[in-house]
Short mmCIF file of C-alpha atoms and ligand atoms in Angstrom, two decimals:
data_model
loop_
_atom_site.label_atom_id
_atom_site.label_comp_id
_atom_site.label_asym_id
_atom_site.label_seq_id
_atom_site.Cartn_x
_atom_site.Cartn_y
_atom_site.Cartn_z
CA MET P 1 102.32 17.05 9.57
CA GLU P 2 100.70 13.84 9.92
CA LEU P 3 99.21 12.92 13.28
CA SER P 4 99.08 9.39 14.82
CA SER P 5 96.17 7.39 13.85
CA ARG P 6 95.84 6.68 17.38
CA ILE P 7 94.95 10.19 18.26
CA THR P 8 93.12 10.93 15.21
CA ASN P 9 90.92 7.88 15.46
CA ILE P 10 89.88 8.21 19.02
CA THR P 11 86.18 8.96 18.01
CA GLY P 12 86.44 6.16 15.59
CA GLY P 13 85.52 8.82 12.58
CA GLY P 14 81.98 8.98 13.69
CA SER P 15 80.08 11.53 15.68
CA ASP P 16 80.98 12.13 19.25
CA GLY P 17 77.16 11.93 20.14
CA TRP P 18 77.08 15.41 21.57
CA GLY P 19 75.29 17.13 18.68
CA VAL P 20 72.15 18.10 20.69
CA PHE P 21 74.27 19.35 23.46
CA TYR P 22 76.51 21.61 21.28
CA LYS P 23 73.14 22.69 19.36
CA ALA P 24 71.64 23.53 22.96
CA ARG P 25 74.83 25.68 23.68
CA ARG P 26 74.60 27.65 20.40
CA MET P 27 70.89 28.40 21.29
CA ILE P 28 71.88 29.63 24.67
CA ASP P 29 74.83 31.88 23.25
CA ALA P 30 72.04 33.47 20.81
CA GLY P 31 69.99 34.40 23.94
CA ILE P 32 67.56 31.32 23.81
CA ASN P 33 66.26 30.20 27.21
CA VAL P 34 67.04 26.50 27.00
CA THR P 35 66.47 23.97 29.92
CA GLU P 36 69.48 21.88 29.79
CA LEU P 37 69.01 18.19 30.81
CA THR P 38 72.22 16.78 29.09
CA ILE P 39 75.11 16.55 31.20
CA GLY P 40 75.83 14.76 34.58
CA GLU P 41 76.88 17.72 36.66
CA HIS P 42 75.23 18.49 40.03
CA ASP P 43 73.08 21.83 40.37
CA ILE P 44 75.05 22.27 43.63
CA ARG P 45 78.77 23.25 43.95
CA THR P 46 81.42 21.73 45.98
CA ALA P 47 80.51 22.53 49.65
CA PRO P 48 82.21 25.31 51.28
CA ASP P 49 83.90 23.28 53.99
CA ILE P 50 85.56 21.27 51.26
CA LEU P 51 86.81 24.17 49.65
CA ARG P 52 87.93 25.65 52.89
CA ALA P 53 90.02 22.52 53.45
CA MET P 54 91.40 23.02 49.70
CA TYR P 55 92.51 26.47 50.43
CA ASP P 56 93.82 25.71 54.03
CA ALA P 57 96.00 22.98 52.38
CA ALA P 58 97.19 25.23 49.59
CA SER P 59 97.93 28.29 51.82
CA GLY P 60 99.71 25.72 54.18
CA GLY P 61 102.10 25.05 51.47
CA HIS P 62 100.65 21.88 49.81
CA THR P 63 101.38 23.49 46.23
CA GLY P 64 104.49 21.61 45.17
CA TYR P 65 104.70 18.26 43.43
CA ALA P 66 102.61 15.83 45.35
CA GLU P 67 103.38 12.13 45.91
CA VAL P 68 102.51 10.71 42.35
CA PRO P 69 100.79 7.65 43.54
CA GLY P 70 98.56 9.93 45.90
CA THR P 71 99.28 11.00 49.25
CA ALA P 72 99.79 8.26 51.82
CA SER P 73 96.92 9.37 53.91
CA LEU P 74 94.44 9.79 51.12
CA ARG P 75 95.29 6.44 49.73
CA ARG P 76 94.67 5.03 53.11
CA ALA P 77 91.42 6.74 53.40
CA VAL P 78 90.32 5.31 50.04
CA ALA P 79 91.48 1.99 50.92
CA ALA P 80 89.47 2.00 54.25
CA ARG P 81 86.38 3.34 52.50
CA ILE P 82 86.57 0.50 50.01
CA ALA P 83 87.36 -2.20 52.65
CA GLU P 84 84.41 -1.03 54.74
CA ARG P 85 81.91 -1.13 51.97
CA THR P 86 82.75 -4.26 50.13
CA GLY P 87 84.57 -6.39 52.84
CA VAL P 88 87.62 -7.00 50.73
CA PRO P 89 90.94 -6.40 52.52
CA THR P 90 92.30 -3.19 50.89
CA THR P 91 95.50 -1.39 51.84
CA ALA P 92 97.09 1.84 50.35
CA ASP P 93 99.12 -0.30 48.14
CA ASN P 94 95.93 -1.22 46.28
CA VAL P 95 95.17 2.11 45.48
CA LEU P 96 96.24 4.91 42.97
CA ILE P 97 95.06 8.29 43.14
CA THR P 98 94.13 9.82 39.67
CA PRO P 99 92.96 12.95 37.94
CA GLY P 100 89.40 11.77 38.28
CA GLY P 101 87.57 8.60 36.94
CA GLN P 102 88.30 9.43 33.34
CA ALA P 103 92.01 9.15 33.66
CA ALA P 104 91.32 6.04 35.94
CA LEU P 105 89.59 4.45 32.95
CA PHE P 106 92.37 5.30 30.48
CA ALA P 107 94.91 3.95 33.09
CA ALA P 108 93.05 0.81 33.70
CA HIS P 109 92.82 0.02 30.00
CA MET P 110 96.68 0.79 29.71
CA ALA P 111 97.05 -1.89 32.36
CA ALA P 112 94.76 -4.57 30.98
CA CYS P 113 95.33 -4.32 27.16
CA ASN P 114 98.26 -4.36 24.72
CA PRO P 115 97.91 -2.61 21.31
CA GLY P 116 95.42 -4.36 19.16
CA ASP P 117 93.69 -6.40 22.01
CA THR P 118 89.98 -6.35 22.19
CA ALA P 119 88.54 -4.69 25.20
CA LEU P 120 84.71 -5.47 25.76
CA PHE P 121 82.10 -2.65 26.93
CA VAL P 122 78.55 -2.83 27.39
CA ASP P 123 76.21 -0.68 25.09
CA PRO P 124 74.54 1.62 26.14
CA TYR P 125 77.76 3.19 27.63
CA TYR P 126 79.11 6.21 28.97
CA ALA P 127 80.00 8.26 25.96
CA THR P 128 83.92 8.19 26.31
CA TYR P 129 84.22 4.41 26.80
CA PRO P 130 85.08 3.50 23.12
CA GLY P 131 87.38 6.41 22.61
CA THR P 132 89.17 5.72 25.91
CA ILE P 133 89.77 2.08 24.59
CA ARG P 134 90.99 3.47 21.09
CA GLY P 135 93.21 5.84 22.99
CA VAL P 136 95.29 3.06 24.56
CA GLY P 137 95.39 1.37 20.96
CA ALA P 138 92.97 -1.55 21.84
CA MET P 139 89.80 -2.42 19.95
CA PRO P 140 86.34 -1.51 21.54
CA LYS P 141 83.76 -4.30 21.18
CA PRO P 142 80.41 -3.52 22.33
CA ILE P 143 78.18 -6.09 24.29
CA VAL P 144 74.80 -4.92 23.03
CA THR P 145 72.01 -5.11 25.69
CA ALA P 146 68.38 -4.58 25.12
CA PRO P 147 65.36 -2.70 26.75
CA ASP P 148 63.57 -5.73 27.73
CA THR P 149 66.47 -6.77 30.18
CA ASN P 150 66.42 -3.17 31.33
CA PHE P 151 69.88 -3.01 29.47
CA GLU P 152 71.74 -5.47 31.75
CA PRO P 153 73.91 -7.71 29.78
CA THR P 154 72.75 -11.43 29.66
CA ALA P 155 75.08 -14.34 30.56
CA ASP P 156 74.78 -15.48 26.75
CA ALA P 157 75.74 -12.24 25.27
CA ILE P 158 78.66 -11.83 27.71
CA ASN P 159 79.91 -15.36 26.91
CA ALA P 160 79.42 -14.70 23.21
CA ALA P 161 81.81 -11.63 23.14
CA ALA P 162 84.47 -12.94 25.46
CA PRO P 163 86.54 -15.41 23.49
CA GLY P 164 89.85 -13.65 22.48
CA ALA P 165 89.12 -10.37 24.51
CA LYS P 166 91.40 -8.95 27.28
CA SER P 167 89.21 -6.97 29.46
CA LEU P 168 85.51 -6.18 30.15
CA LEU P 169 84.51 -2.66 31.23
CA ILE P 170 81.21 -2.54 33.38
CA ASN P 171 79.40 0.44 34.87
CA THR P 172 76.91 -0.01 37.78
CA PRO P 173 75.18 2.08 38.81
CA ASN P 174 74.92 2.84 35.20
CA ASN P 175 75.37 5.89 32.94
CA PRO P 176 73.21 6.44 30.79
CA THR P 177 70.52 3.89 31.93
CA GLY P 178 70.13 4.36 35.68
CA VAL P 179 70.06 0.75 35.97
CA VAL P 180 71.88 -1.14 38.97
CA TYR P 181 73.32 -4.54 37.88
CA SER P 182 71.62 -7.39 39.79
CA ASP P 183 73.58 -10.09 41.57
CA THR P 184 72.81 -12.52 38.72
CA THR P 185 74.32 -10.29 36.20
CA LEU P 186 77.39 -9.61 38.05
CA GLY P 187 77.60 -13.43 38.79
CA ALA P 188 77.53 -13.97 35.21
CA ILE P 189 80.02 -11.25 34.60
CA ALA P 190 82.42 -12.64 37.26
CA LYS P 191 82.20 -16.26 35.72
CA THR P 192 82.82 -15.09 32.13
CA CYS P 193 86.00 -13.08 33.33
CA GLN P 194 87.33 -16.20 35.02
CA ASP P 195 86.40 -18.63 32.13
CA HIS P 196 88.06 -16.42 29.61
CA ASP P 197 90.82 -14.95 31.71
CA LEU P 198 89.52 -11.27 31.26
CA TRP P 199 90.46 -8.11 33.36
CA LEU P 200 87.16 -6.67 34.83
CA ILE P 201 87.45 -3.03 34.83
CA SER P 202 84.43 -1.86 37.12
CA ASP P 203 83.43 1.92 36.97
CA GLU P 204 81.72 2.60 40.25
CA VAL P 205 81.81 6.43 40.15
CA TYR P 206 78.03 6.39 40.87
CA ASP P 207 78.31 4.05 43.96
CA THR P 208 76.93 6.58 46.34
CA GLN P 209 73.69 7.05 44.29
CA VAL P 210 71.52 3.95 44.67
CA TRP P 211 67.78 4.40 44.77
CA GLN P 212 66.66 0.85 44.53
CA GLY P 213 68.39 -2.34 45.35
CA THR P 214 72.18 -2.49 46.62
CA HIS P 215 75.33 -1.81 44.73
CA THR P 216 77.81 -4.63 44.77
CA SER P 217 81.35 -4.22 43.89
CA PRO P 218 82.12 -7.10 41.70
CA ARG P 219 85.89 -6.98 43.23
CA ALA P 220 84.10 -8.42 46.33
CA LEU P 221 82.84 -11.51 44.31
CA PRO P 222 84.88 -14.82 45.11
CA ASP P 223 88.28 -14.83 43.34
CA MET P 224 87.63 -11.49 41.45
CA ALA P 225 89.83 -9.25 43.53
CA ASP P 226 92.95 -10.45 41.55
CA ARG P 227 91.41 -9.56 38.12
CA THR P 228 89.29 -6.51 38.91
CA LEU P 229 90.30 -2.78 38.66
CA VAL P 230 87.79 -0.49 40.29
CA VAL P 231 87.41 2.97 39.25
CA GLY P 232 86.33 5.44 41.52
CA SER P 233 85.87 9.34 41.74
CA MET P 234 84.92 12.11 44.08
CA SER P 235 83.09 13.89 41.29
CA LYS P 236 79.64 12.53 41.58
CA SER P 237 79.74 11.51 45.13
CA HIS P 238 80.95 14.75 46.57
CA ALA P 239 80.03 17.30 43.62
CA MET P 240 83.69 17.68 43.07
CA THR P 241 83.52 17.27 39.23
CA GLY P 242 86.01 20.20 38.62
CA SER P 243 88.58 18.96 41.32
CA ARG P 244 89.66 16.02 39.19
CA VAL P 245 90.28 13.39 41.65
CA GLY P 246 89.51 9.83 41.60
CA TRP P 247 91.22 6.47 41.89
CA ILE P 248 91.88 2.91 40.81
CA CYS P 249 91.69 0.16 43.19
CA GLY P 250 93.29 -3.25 42.16
CA PRO P 251 95.95 -5.75 42.88
CA GLU P 252 99.22 -4.19 44.21
CA ALA P 253 101.33 -5.47 41.27
CA ALA P 254 98.97 -3.67 38.71
CA ILE P 255 98.99 -0.47 41.01
CA ASN P 256 102.79 -0.43 41.04
CA HIS P 257 102.81 -0.47 37.30
CA LEU P 258 100.13 2.15 37.09
CA ILE P 259 102.19 4.46 39.31
CA THR P 260 104.95 4.13 36.77
CA LEU P 261 102.40 5.17 34.07
CA ALA P 262 101.34 8.03 36.15
CA THR P 263 104.88 9.27 36.72
CA HIS P 264 105.22 9.24 33.04
CA THR P 265 101.92 10.90 32.20
CA THR P 266 99.91 12.94 34.68
CA TYR P 267 102.63 13.19 37.45
CA GLY P 268 99.94 12.86 40.09
CA VAL P 269 96.99 15.02 41.45
CA PRO P 270 97.72 18.42 43.10
CA GLY P 271 98.30 17.96 46.86
CA TYR P 272 95.65 20.64 47.89
CA ILE P 273 92.92 18.94 45.74
CA GLN P 274 94.12 15.50 47.54
CA ASP P 275 93.79 17.12 50.94
CA ALA P 276 90.33 18.35 50.17
CA ALA P 277 89.39 14.87 49.03
CA GLU P 278 90.72 13.51 52.23
CA PHE P 279 88.69 15.90 54.24
CA ALA P 280 85.63 15.30 52.35
CA LEU P 281 85.86 11.48 52.73
CA GLY P 282 86.42 12.01 56.47
CA GLN P 283 83.01 13.89 56.58
CA GLY P 284 81.25 10.52 56.44
CA ILE P 285 78.34 9.09 54.61
CA GLU P 286 75.92 11.98 55.54
CA VAL P 287 77.75 14.25 52.90
CA GLU P 288 77.38 11.60 50.35
CA GLU P 289 73.91 11.25 51.07
CA ALA P 290 73.17 14.91 51.05
CA VAL P 291 74.70 15.25 47.52
CA ALA P 292 72.78 12.33 46.48
CA ALA P 293 69.47 13.46 47.89
CA PRO P 294 68.08 15.80 45.05
CA PHE P 295 68.62 13.15 42.82
CA ARG P 296 66.72 10.60 44.76
CA ARG P 297 63.82 13.02 45.24
CA ARG P 298 63.86 14.02 41.47
CA ARG P 299 63.87 10.29 40.63
CA ASP P 300 60.72 9.94 42.67
CA LEU P 301 59.13 12.90 41.09
CA THR P 302 59.87 11.30 37.62
CA ILE P 303 57.88 8.26 38.41
CA ASP P 304 54.84 10.26 39.57
CA ALA P 305 55.20 12.45 36.56
CA LEU P 306 55.11 9.64 34.20
CA ALA P 307 52.17 7.75 35.75
CA GLY P 308 49.01 7.35 33.79
CA GLN P 309 50.25 7.98 30.19
CA ASN P 310 51.73 5.63 27.50
CA ALA P 311 53.62 8.06 25.45
CA VAL P 312 56.91 7.70 27.60
CA ARG P 313 58.16 5.01 29.63
CA ALA P 314 61.08 4.95 32.09
CA VAL P 315 63.61 2.37 32.27
CA PRO P 316 63.62 1.45 35.96
CA ALA P 317 65.75 4.22 37.57
CA GLN P 318 67.60 2.49 40.28
CA GLY P 319 70.66 4.80 40.52
CA ALA P 320 72.77 7.57 39.30
CA MET P 321 71.51 11.08 38.33
CA TYR P 322 69.69 10.12 35.02
CA VAL P 323 66.57 8.65 33.80
CA MET P 324 66.43 7.02 30.50
CA LEU P 325 63.13 7.40 28.97
CA ASP P 326 61.73 4.97 26.17
CA ILE P 327 59.99 7.32 23.58
CA ARG P 328 59.66 4.53 21.00
CA ALA P 329 55.81 4.84 21.10
CA THR P 330 56.30 8.28 19.28
CA GLY P 331 57.88 6.23 16.24
CA LEU P 332 60.80 8.65 16.43
CA SER P 333 64.37 7.83 16.91
CA GLY P 334 66.07 9.18 20.14
CA ASP P 335 68.12 11.75 17.93
CA THR P 336 65.07 13.02 16.03
CA PHE P 337 63.06 13.35 19.14
CA ALA P 338 65.78 15.09 21.13
CA ASN P 339 66.32 17.59 18.15
CA ALA P 340 62.46 18.25 17.72
CA LEU P 341 62.16 18.70 21.48
CA LEU P 342 65.00 21.17 21.47
CA ASP P 343 63.57 23.06 18.60
CA ALA P 344 59.91 23.16 19.82
CA GLU P 345 60.18 23.36 23.54
CA HIS P 346 63.80 24.55 24.01
CA ILE P 347 64.50 21.41 26.12
CA ALA P 348 67.98 19.71 25.72
CA VAL P 349 68.09 15.95 26.35
CA MET P 350 70.70 13.46 25.06
CA PRO P 351 69.68 11.02 22.38
CA GLY P 352 69.98 7.41 23.42
CA GLU P 353 71.86 6.91 20.22
CA SER P 354 74.57 9.20 21.63
CA PHE P 355 75.28 6.18 23.96
CA GLY P 356 75.37 3.41 21.36
CA GLN P 357 72.89 1.41 19.33
CA ALA P 358 71.21 -0.44 22.26
CA ALA P 359 69.50 2.78 23.38
CA ALA P 360 67.91 3.71 20.18
CA GLY P 361 64.51 5.23 20.49
CA HIS P 362 65.30 6.46 24.08
CA VAL P 363 66.40 9.81 25.39
CA ARG P 364 68.54 10.38 28.62
CA VAL P 365 67.42 13.04 31.02
CA ALA P 366 69.94 14.38 33.59
CA MET P 367 68.03 15.24 36.75
CA THR P 368 70.33 18.01 37.36
CA ILE P 369 68.08 21.14 37.60
CA ASP P 370 65.95 22.28 40.58
CA ASP P 371 62.92 20.06 41.41
CA ASP P 372 60.15 22.66 39.87
CA ALA P 373 62.00 23.45 36.64
CA TYR P 374 62.89 19.72 36.38
CA ILE P 375 59.17 18.67 36.61
CA ALA P 376 58.09 21.26 34.57
CA ALA P 377 60.29 20.38 31.94
CA LEU P 378 59.39 16.66 32.14
CA ASN P 379 55.73 17.45 31.83
CA ARG P 380 56.43 19.40 28.74
CA LEU P 381 58.44 16.66 27.39
CA ILE P 382 55.72 14.23 28.04
CA GLN P 383 52.90 16.26 26.32
CA PHE P 384 55.43 16.82 23.40
CA ALA P 385 55.86 13.09 23.05
CA GLN P 386 51.83 12.65 23.21
CA THR P 387 51.55 15.07 20.31
CA GLN P 388 54.02 13.03 18.18
CA ILE P 389 52.07 9.69 18.37
CA LYS P 390 50.26 9.48 15.04
N1 LIG Z 1 82.39 7.12 34.34
C1 LIG Z 1 81.04 7.34 34.14
C2 LIG Z 1 80.10 6.37 33.94
C3 LIG Z 1 80.68 8.69 33.97
O1 LIG Z 1 79.39 9.08 33.97
C4 LIG Z 1 81.70 9.72 34.36
C5 LIG Z 1 81.31 11.35 34.27
O2 LIG Z 1 80.38 11.56 33.84
C6 LIG Z 1 82.91 9.47 34.53
C7 LIG Z 1 83.27 7.96 34.46
C8 LIG Z 1 84.11 10.25 34.68
O3 LIG Z 1 84.13 11.01 35.92
P1 LIG Z 1 85.42 11.94 36.46
O4 LIG Z 1 86.38 11.76 35.47
O5 LIG Z 1 84.68 13.23 36.71
O6 LIG Z 1 85.56 11.25 37.81
#
């Protein structure tokens, strides 16, 4: 039987960019000791008190169908958190609870784009972005950035891409680059969205992981709340990746339609997971800071380790759990470097090319193992890079 082109074309026919990751997994299965610095998963697990809240909710009976838009109290808690952090008046009616940020990204594009519409996104990008856009039947169009602007999109590039597009997807703090967009960049993005009548889809799943500068939600910029759909998640902020709980925040009319979409797709998020998320949010900012602290520490260790050599340069690591390393001095592509590093040193990092053409000649390192092992692996990566320079 023939399958729909919509589903068979999700990856666009190309590689999914996870070749090094799969190769590392095969090596691990074969008993080889590989240092894994590939995926964005904390090296801690969800905190015991959050798990207890989940257990208490489930054993208290919250195991039936939950309210599809999210429980009223979790929607209120998310709205209060957003209002407090951004200053934008936000109520539960502006919030839909989703099974993680990924489902929110898909739903946001469903809300913004008709089949065949052009949806913009910034290259380098989180690996699922183009596929998510294709999945809703829209056409992904990258705005290619450059290392010399630290991978922030320029006003010229955004404006050049905008005519005829329906939406623009941005991510700050950024995966894979670790860059936090400046107010100038966000101002240019907001202006282009207004000039070209675009929806702005703002992926803010790393908003609690900022090491330098400040995170501004573009929904808070003048006249942006009506055209911005913010994607949020408990995955990164509270080490709850496996719980699959996140949200979309946007105009009430959009949220109402997104609730209809949820009714016909996910049918919501389990009630005991939502109760645990509400409990976690209620624990305040200290919990988020504690989850973020190891990445902040390792980011500082990274800067120290890279000092005094020229083989590897870091893109300024301002936020998120990754550091993007420029290895162009070796003359290798990110893909060749990552494969050779895996073969020679048994260290797995993601080639920059997995995240689009802009990050060619780079590798992304996830700071997701304990400090000593992380620094030992980084030092070996640097030494390996030095041996590659002709
Ligand atoms: N957005 C970005 C930029 C990410 O890096 C991720 C996960 O790594 C997600 C969204 C999806 O996160 P989740 O679906 O776990 O909330």
